[in-house]
Short mmCIF file of C-alpha atoms in Angstrom, two decimals:
data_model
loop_
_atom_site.label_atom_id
_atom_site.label_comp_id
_atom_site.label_asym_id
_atom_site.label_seq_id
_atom_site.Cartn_x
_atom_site.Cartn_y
_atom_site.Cartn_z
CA UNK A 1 -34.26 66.79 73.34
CA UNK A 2 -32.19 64.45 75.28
CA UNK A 3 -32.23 60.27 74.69
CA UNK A 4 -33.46 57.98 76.78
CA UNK A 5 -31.37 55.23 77.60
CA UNK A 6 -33.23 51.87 77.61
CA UNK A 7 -31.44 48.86 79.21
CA UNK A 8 -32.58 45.30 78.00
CA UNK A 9 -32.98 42.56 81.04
CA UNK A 10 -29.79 40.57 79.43
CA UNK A 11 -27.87 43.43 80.29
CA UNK A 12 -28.65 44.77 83.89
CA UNK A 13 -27.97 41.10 84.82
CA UNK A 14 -24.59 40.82 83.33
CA UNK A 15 -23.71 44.29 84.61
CA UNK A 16 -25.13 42.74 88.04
CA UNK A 17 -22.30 39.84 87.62
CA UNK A 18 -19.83 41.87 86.66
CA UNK A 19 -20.69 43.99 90.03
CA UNK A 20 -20.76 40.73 91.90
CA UNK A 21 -17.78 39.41 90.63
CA UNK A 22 -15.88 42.28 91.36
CA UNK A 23 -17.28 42.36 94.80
CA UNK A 24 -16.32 38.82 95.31
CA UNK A 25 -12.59 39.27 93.79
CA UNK A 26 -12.02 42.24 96.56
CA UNK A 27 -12.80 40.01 99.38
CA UNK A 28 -10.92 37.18 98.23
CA UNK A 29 -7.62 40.01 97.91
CA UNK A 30 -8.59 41.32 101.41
CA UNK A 31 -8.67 37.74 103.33
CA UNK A 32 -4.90 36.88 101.08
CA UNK A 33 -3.66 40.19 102.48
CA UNK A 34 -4.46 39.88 105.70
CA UNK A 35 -3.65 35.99 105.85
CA UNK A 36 -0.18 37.02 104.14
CA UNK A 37 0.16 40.16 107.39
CA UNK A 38 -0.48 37.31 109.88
CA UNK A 39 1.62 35.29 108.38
CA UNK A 40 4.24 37.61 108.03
CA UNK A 41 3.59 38.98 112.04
CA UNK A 42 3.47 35.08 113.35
CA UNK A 43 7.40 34.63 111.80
CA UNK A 44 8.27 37.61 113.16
CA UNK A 45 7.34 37.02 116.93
CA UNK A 46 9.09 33.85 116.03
CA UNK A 47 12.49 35.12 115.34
CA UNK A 48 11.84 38.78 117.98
CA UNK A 49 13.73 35.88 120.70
CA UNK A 50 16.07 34.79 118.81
CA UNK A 51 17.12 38.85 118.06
CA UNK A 52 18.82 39.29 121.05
CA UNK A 53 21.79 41.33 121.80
CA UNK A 54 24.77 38.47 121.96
CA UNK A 55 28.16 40.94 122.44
CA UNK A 56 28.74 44.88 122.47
CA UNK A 57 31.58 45.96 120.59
CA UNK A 58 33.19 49.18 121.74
CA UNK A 59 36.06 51.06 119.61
CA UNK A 60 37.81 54.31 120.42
CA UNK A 61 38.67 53.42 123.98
CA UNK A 62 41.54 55.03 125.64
CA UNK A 63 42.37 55.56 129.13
CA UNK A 64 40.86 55.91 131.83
CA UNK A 65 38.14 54.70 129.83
CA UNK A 66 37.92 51.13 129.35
CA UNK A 67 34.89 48.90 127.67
CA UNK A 68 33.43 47.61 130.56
CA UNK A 69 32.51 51.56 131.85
CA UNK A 70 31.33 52.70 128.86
CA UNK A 71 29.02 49.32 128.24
CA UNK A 72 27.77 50.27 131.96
CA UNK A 73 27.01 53.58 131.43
CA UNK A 74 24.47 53.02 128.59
CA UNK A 75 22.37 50.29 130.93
CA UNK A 76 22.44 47.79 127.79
CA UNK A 77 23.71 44.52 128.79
CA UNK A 78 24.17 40.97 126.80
CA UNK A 79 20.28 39.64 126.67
CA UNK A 80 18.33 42.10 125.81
CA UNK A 81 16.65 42.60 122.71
CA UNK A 82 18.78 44.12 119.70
CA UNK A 83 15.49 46.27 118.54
CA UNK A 84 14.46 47.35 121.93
CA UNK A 85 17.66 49.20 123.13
CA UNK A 86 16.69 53.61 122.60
CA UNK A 87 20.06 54.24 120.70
CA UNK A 88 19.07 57.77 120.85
CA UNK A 89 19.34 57.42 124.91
CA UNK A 90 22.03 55.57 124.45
CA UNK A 91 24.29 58.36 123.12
CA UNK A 92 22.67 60.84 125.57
CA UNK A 93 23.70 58.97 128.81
CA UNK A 94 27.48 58.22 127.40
CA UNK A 95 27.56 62.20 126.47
CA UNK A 96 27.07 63.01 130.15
CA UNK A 97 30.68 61.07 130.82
CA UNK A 98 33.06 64.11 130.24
CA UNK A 99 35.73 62.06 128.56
CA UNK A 100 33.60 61.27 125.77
CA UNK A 101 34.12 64.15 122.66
CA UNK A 102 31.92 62.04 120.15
CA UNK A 103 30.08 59.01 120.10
CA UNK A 104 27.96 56.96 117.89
CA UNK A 105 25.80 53.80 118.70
CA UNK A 106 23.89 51.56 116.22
CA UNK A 107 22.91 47.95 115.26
CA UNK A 108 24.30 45.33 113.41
CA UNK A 109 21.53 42.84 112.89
CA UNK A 110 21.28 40.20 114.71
CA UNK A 111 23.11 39.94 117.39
CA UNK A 112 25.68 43.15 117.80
CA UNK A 113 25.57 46.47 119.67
CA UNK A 114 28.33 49.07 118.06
CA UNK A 115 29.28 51.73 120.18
CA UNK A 116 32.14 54.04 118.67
CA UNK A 117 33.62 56.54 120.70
CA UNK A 118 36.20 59.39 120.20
CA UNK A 119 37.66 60.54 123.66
CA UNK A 120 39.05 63.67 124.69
CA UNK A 121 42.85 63.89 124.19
CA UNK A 122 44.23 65.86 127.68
CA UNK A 123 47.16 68.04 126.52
CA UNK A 124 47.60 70.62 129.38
CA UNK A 125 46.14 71.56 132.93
CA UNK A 126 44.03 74.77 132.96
CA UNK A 127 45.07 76.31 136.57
CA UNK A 128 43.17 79.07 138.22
CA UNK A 129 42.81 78.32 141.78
CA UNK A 130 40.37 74.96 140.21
CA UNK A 131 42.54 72.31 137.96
CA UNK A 132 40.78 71.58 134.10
CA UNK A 133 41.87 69.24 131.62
CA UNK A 134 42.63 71.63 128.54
CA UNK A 135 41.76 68.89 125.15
CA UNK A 136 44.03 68.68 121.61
CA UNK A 137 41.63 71.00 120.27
CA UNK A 138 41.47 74.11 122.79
CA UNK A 139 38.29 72.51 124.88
CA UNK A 140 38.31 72.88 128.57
CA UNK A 141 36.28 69.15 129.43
CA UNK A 142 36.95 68.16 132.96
CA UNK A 143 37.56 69.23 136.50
CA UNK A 144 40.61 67.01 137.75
CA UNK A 145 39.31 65.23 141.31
CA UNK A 146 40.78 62.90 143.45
CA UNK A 147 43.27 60.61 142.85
CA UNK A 148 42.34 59.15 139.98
CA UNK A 149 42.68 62.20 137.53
CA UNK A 150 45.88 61.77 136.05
CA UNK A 151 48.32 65.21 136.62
CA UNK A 152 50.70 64.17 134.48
CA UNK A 153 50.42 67.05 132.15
CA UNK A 154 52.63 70.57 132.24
CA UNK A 155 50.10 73.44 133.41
CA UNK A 156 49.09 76.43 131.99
CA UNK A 157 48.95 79.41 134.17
CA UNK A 158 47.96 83.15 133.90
CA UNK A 159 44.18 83.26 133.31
CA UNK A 160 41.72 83.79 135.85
CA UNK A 161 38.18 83.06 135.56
CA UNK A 162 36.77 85.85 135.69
CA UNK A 163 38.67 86.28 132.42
CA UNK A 164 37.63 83.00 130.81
CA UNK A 165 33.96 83.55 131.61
CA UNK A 166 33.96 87.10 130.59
CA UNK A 167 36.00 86.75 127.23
CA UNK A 168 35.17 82.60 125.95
CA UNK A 169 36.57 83.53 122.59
CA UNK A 170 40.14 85.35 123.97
CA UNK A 171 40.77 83.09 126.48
CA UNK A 172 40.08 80.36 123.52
CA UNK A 173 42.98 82.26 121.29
CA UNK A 174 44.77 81.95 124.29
CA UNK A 175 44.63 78.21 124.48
CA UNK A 176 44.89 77.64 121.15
CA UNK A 177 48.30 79.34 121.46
CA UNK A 178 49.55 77.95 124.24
CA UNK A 179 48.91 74.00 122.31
CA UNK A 180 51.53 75.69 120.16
CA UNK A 181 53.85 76.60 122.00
CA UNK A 182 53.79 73.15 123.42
CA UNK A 183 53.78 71.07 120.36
CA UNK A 184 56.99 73.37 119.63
CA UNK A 185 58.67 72.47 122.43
CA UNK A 186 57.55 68.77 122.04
CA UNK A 187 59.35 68.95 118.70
CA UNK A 188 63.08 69.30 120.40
CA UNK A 189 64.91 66.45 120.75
CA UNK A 190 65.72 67.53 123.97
CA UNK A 191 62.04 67.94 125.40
CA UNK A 192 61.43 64.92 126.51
CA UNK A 193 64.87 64.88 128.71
CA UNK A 194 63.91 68.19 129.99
CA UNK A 195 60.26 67.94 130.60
CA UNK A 196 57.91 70.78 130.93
CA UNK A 197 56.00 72.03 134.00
CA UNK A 198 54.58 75.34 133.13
CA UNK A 199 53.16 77.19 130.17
CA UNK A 200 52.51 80.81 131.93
CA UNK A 201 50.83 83.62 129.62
CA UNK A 202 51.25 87.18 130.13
CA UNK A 203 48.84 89.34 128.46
CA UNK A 204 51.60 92.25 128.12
CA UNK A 205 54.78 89.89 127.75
CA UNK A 206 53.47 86.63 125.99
CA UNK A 207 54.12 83.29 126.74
CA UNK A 208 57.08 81.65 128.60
CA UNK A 209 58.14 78.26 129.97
CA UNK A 210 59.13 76.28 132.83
CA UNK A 211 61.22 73.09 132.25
CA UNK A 212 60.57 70.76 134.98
CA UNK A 213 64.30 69.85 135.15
CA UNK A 214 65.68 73.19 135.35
CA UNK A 215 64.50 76.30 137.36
CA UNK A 216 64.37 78.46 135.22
CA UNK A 217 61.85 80.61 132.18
CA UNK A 218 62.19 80.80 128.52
CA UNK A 219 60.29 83.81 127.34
CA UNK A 220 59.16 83.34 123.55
CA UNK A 221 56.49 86.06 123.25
CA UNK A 222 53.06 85.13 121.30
CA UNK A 223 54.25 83.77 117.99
CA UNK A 224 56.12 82.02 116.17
CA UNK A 225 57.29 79.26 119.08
CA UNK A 226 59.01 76.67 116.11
CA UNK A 227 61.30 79.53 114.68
CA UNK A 228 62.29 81.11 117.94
CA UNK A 229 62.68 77.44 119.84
CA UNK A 230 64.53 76.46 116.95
CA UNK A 231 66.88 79.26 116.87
#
C-alpha cells in the first residue's frame, strides 16, 4: 500500500515563496536582457552613420583596366554604407567585364572597400575570320573591337571554328602549344629585334613562324620548340 504524503501549512507556503521568488528573479533577468538588447541596438544605430564607405582600394590593375572602371562597374561609390554594399553582386557584375580572370571583394571595417583583381594576361591573337585574345594560360577571353583593343600581339593562325567548337579540348592542346612555341622564341636574344607576326599550325606539318622583320617561315614541327630554336 502506497504512502500518503501529508504537507504541513509551514511548508506549502515556503514552497509558495520559493515559486514566487523564482518567478520574480526571471522577470527581473528578462527586463536586464532586453534593457542590455536596446542598449546594445541604440549604440549601434549610433555608429551605422558613422560606418560609411570612406575610399575603395583596388589592386591587380593592369591595362586597359584602370581603378576608376572597375570602381564603376560595381555601382559602389564613396558614401555609402560599408555593411550595405551585396559583395556577392559585387563580384558578379565585375565578372561580366571580360578582362577580369579572378576577383575578390570584401570589407575592412570601418571605412574600406577591397577589391582584388587578377586580369587576363593577352599573349596571342586567335584568327579565324573573328580576332580573340588567346590568355597566358590557353583561355580564349575576348573578341578584339574597335580601336581600342590593343593588336599588338603576333597571331595564331590555322584553326577554324568549326574546329574549336567541335573539338574544345584539341584545339586547347593546340593553344597550349603554340604559348610554347612562343615563349621559345621569346627566349632568343634576337626575338625581340626580329619580332614575330605569325604562329600558323598545321595539323599534318606542325607549327611554323613568321618573323615580322623578315618574310619568311621557320618550320619547327609540334615539339620540342627550345631544343630545335636553340639549335
Amino acid at each position: 500500500m502506497r504512502k500518503i504524503k501529508v504537507f504541513r501549512k509551514s511548508n506549502v507556503k515556503l514552497a509558495n515563496r520559493k515559486r514566487r521568488l523564482r518567478i520574480a528573479l526571471r522577470s527581473l533577468l528578462g527586463i536586464v536582457v532586453l534593457a542590455a538588447i536596446v542598449l546594445g541596438l541604440r549604440q549601434v544605430g549610433m555608429h551605422l552613420d558613422s560606418l560609411q564607405i570612406h575610399q575603395v582600394q583596388v589592386s591587380g590593375i593592369e591595362a586597359p583596366l584602370t581603378s576608376e572602371k572597375v570602381i564603376e562597374l560595381t555601382g559602389i561609390q564613396v558614401g555609402m554604407p560599408i555593411l550595405g554594399v551585396d559583395l556577392v553582386q559585387a563580384v558578379a557584375k565585375l565578372r561580366e567585364n571580360p578582362w577580369i580572370d579572378k576577383v575578390k571583394v570584401g570589407r575592412r571595417l570601418p571605412h574600406t572597400l577591397l577589391i582584388e583583381l587578377t586580369p587576363h594576361q593577352p599573349k596571342m591573337i586567335l584568327s579565324f575570320g573573328q580576332f580573340y585574345y588567346l590568355g597566358s594560360k590557353g583561355e580564349v577571353f575576348k573578341e578584339l573591337k574597335g580601336k581600342t583593343d590593343s593588336r599588338d600581339f603576333p597571331y595564331l593562325t590555322g584553326l577554324s571554328r568549326e574546329e574549336i567548337e567541335q573539338d574544345p579540348p584539341r584545339a586547347k592542346e593546340v593553344f597550349d602549344q603554340a604559348l610554347k612555341l612562343l615563349a621559345a622564341y621569346e627566349k632568343l636574344g634576337i626575338s625581340k629585334e626580329l619580332g614575330l607576326s605569325e604562329i600558323h599550325y598545321d595539323k599534318g606539318q606542325g607549327y611554323s613562324f613568321y618573323p615580322e622583320k623578315f618574310h619568311m617561315r621557320v618550320k619547327v614541327g609540334f615539339e620540342d620548340f627550345d631544343q630545335k630554336l636553340s639549335c
